[in-house]
PDB file of C-alpha atoms in Angstrom:
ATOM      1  CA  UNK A   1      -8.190  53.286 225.234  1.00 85.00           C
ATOM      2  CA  UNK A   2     -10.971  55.734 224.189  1.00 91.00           C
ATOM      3  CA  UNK A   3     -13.651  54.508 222.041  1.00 94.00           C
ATOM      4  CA  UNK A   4     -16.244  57.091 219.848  1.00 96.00           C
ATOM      5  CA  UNK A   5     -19.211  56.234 218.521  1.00 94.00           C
ATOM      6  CA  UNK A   6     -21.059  57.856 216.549  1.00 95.00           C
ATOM      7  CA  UNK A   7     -25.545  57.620 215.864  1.00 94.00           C
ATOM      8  CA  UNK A   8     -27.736  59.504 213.919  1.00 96.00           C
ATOM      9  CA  UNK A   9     -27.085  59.537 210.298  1.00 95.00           C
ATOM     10  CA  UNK A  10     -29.277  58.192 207.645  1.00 97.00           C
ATOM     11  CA  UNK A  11     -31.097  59.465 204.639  1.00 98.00           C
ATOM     12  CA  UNK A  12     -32.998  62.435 204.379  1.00 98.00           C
ATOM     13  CA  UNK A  13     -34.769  64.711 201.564  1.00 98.00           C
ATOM     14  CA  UNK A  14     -33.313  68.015 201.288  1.00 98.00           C
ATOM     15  CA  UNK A  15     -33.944  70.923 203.392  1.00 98.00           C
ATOM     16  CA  UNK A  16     -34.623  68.035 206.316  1.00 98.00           C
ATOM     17  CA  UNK A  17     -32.525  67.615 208.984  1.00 98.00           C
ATOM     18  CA  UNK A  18     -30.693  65.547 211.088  1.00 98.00           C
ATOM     19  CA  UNK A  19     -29.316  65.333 214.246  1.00 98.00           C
ATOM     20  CA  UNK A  20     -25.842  63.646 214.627  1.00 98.00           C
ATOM     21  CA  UNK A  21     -24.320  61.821 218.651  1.00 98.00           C
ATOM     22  CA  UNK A  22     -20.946  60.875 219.361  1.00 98.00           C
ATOM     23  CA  UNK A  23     -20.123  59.353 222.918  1.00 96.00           C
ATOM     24  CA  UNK A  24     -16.939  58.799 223.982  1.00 95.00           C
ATOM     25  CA  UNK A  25     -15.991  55.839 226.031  1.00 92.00           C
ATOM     26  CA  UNK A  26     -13.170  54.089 227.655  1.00 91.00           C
ATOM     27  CA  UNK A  27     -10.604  55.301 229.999  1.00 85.00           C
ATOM     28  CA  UNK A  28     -10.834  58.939 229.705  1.00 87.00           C
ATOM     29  CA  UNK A  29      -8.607  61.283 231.622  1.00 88.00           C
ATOM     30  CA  UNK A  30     -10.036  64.475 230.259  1.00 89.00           C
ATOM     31  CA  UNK A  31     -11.184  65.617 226.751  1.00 93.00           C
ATOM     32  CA  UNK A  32     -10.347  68.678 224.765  1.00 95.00           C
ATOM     33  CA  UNK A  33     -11.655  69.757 221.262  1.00 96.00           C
ATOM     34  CA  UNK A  34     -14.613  67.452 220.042  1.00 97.00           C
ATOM     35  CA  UNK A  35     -15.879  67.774 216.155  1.00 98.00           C
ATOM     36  CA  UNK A  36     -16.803  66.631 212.983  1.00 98.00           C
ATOM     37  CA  UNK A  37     -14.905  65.900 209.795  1.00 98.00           C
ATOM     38  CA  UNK A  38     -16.906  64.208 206.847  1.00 98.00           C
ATOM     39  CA  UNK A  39     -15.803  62.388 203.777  1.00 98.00           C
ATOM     40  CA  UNK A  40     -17.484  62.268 200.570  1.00 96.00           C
ATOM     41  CA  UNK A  41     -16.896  59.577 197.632  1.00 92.00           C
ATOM     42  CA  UNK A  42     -13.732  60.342 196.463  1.00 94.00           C
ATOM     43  CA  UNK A  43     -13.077  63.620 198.023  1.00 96.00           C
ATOM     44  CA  UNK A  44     -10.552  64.372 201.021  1.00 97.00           C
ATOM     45  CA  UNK A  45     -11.942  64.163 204.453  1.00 97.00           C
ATOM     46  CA  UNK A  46     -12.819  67.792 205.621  1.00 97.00           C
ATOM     47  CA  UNK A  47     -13.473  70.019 208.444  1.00 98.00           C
ATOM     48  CA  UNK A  48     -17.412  69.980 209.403  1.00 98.00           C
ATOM     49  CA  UNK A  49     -17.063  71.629 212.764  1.00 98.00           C
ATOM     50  CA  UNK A  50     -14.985  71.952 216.517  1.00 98.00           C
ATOM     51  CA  UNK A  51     -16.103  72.601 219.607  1.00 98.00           C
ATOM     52  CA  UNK A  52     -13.355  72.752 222.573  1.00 96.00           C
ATOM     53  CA  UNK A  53     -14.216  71.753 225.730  1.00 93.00           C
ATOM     54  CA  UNK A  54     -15.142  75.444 227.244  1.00 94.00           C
ATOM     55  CA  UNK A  55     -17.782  75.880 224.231  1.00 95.00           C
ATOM     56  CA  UNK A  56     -15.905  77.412 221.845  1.00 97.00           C
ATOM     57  CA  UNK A  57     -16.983  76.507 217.980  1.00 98.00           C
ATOM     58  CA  UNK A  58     -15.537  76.876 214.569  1.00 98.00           C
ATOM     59  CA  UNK A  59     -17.281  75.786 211.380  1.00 98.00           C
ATOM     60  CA  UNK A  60     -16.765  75.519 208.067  1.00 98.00           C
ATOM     61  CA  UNK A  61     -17.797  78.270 205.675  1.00 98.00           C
ATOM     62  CA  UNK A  62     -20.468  75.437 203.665  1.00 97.00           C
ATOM     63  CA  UNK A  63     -22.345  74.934 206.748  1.00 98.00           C
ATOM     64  CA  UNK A  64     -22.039  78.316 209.031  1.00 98.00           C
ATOM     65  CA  UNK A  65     -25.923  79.257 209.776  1.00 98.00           C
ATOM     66  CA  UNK A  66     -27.442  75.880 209.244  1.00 98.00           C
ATOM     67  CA  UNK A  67     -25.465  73.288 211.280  1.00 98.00           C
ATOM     68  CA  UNK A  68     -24.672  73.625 215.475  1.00 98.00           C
ATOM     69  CA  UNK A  69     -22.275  71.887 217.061  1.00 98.00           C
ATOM     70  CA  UNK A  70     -22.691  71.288 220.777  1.00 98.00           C
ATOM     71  CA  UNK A  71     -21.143  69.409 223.930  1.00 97.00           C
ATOM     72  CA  UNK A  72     -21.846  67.281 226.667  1.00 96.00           C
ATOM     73  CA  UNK A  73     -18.819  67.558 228.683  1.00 94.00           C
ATOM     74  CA  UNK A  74     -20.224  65.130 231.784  1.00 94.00           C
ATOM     75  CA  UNK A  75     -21.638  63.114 229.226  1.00 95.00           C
ATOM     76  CA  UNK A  76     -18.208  63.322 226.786  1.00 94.00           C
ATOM     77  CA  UNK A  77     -20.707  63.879 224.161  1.00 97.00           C
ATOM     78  CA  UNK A  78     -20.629  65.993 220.856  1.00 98.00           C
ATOM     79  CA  UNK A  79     -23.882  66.524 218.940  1.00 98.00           C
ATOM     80  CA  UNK A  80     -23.913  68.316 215.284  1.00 98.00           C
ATOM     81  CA  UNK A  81     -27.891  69.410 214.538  1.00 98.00           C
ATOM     82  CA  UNK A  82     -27.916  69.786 210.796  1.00 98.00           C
ATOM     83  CA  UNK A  83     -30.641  71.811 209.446  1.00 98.00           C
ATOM     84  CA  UNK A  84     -31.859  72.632 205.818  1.00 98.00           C
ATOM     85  CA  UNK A  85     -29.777  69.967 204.426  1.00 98.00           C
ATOM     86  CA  UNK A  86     -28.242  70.046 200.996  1.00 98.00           C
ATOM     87  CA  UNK A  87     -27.682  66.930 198.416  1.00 97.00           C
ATOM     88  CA  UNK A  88     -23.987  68.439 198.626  1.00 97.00           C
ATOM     89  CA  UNK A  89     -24.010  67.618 202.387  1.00 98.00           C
ATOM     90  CA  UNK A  90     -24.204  63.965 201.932  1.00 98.00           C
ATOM     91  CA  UNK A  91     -20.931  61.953 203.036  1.00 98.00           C
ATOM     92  CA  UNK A  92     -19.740  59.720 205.956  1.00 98.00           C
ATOM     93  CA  UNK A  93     -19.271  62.079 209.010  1.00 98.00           C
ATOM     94  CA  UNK A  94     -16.824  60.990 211.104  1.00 98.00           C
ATOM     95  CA  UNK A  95     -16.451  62.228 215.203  1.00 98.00           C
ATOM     96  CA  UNK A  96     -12.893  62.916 216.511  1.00 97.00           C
ATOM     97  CA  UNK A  97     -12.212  63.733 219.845  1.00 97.00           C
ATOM     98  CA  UNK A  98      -8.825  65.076 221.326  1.00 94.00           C
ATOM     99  CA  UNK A  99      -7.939  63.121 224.812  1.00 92.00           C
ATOM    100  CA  UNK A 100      -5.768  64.301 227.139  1.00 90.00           C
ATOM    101  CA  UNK A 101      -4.095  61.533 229.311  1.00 90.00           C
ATOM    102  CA  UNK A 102      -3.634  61.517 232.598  1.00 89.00           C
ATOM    103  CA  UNK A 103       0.431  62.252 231.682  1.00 89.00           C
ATOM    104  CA  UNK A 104      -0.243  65.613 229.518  1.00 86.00           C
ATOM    105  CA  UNK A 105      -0.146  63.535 226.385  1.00 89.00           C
ATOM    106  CA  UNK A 106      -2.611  64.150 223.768  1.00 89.00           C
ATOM    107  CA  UNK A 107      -3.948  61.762 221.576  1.00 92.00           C
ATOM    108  CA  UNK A 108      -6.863  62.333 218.502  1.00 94.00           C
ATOM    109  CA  UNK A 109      -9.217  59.778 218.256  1.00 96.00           C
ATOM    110  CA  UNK A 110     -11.728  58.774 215.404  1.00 97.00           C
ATOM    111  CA  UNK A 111     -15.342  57.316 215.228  1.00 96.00           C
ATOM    112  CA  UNK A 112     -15.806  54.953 212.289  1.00 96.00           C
ATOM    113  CA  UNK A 113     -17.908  57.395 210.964  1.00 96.00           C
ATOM    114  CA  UNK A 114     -22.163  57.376 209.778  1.00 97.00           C
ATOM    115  CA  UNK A 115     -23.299  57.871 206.853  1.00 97.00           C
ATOM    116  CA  UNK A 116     -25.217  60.731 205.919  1.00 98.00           C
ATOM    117  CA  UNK A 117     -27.345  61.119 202.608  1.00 98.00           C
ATOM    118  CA  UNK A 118     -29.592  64.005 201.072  1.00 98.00           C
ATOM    119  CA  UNK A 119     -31.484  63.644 198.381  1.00 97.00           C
ATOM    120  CA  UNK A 120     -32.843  66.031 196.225  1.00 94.00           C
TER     121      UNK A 120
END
């Protein structure tokens, strides 16, 4: 089993920033795409950013040129530096991480999210 656990979030005033960890634990064979997804009150959970595991990164069109997404691969660790936040960035961010076991299977796996706010 693979566990993710997100750190980082909290509240913030806008045009701050914050800088968002995920680890991955547990019995990992190897690790593909890492990202974010984030959820705001009563809105479908959407596409932050992705990162695969040889660096390459796809964001979403709300956050291209202020947020970077970056890996760890030794550690199996994503980070997402958010800068000149927006009260329209504030949700519950949630990690995922694609895990490739040992038989070729892949399986997505979820953090339990941290909440992000921005006030204006």
């Amino acid at each position: 089993q693979v566990q993710l656990v997100e750190s980082g979030g909290g509240l913030v005033q806008a045009g701050g920033s914050l800088r968002l960890s995920c680890a991955a634990s547990g019995a990992i064979f190897s690790i593909n795409t890492m990202g974010w997804y984030r959820q705001a009150p009563g809105k479908q959970r959407d596409l932050v950013a992705v990162i695969t595991s040889g660096g390459s990164t796809n964001y979403a069109d709300s956050v291209k040129g202020r947020f970077t997404i970056s890996r760890d691969n030794a550690k199996n660790t994503v980070y997402l530096q958010m800068n000149s936040l927006k009260p329209e960035d504030t949700a519950v961010y949630y990690c995922t991480a694609d895990h490739v076991q040992v038989t070729g299977i892949m399986v997505a796996h979820w953090g339990h999210g941290t909440q992000v706010t921005v006030s204006s």
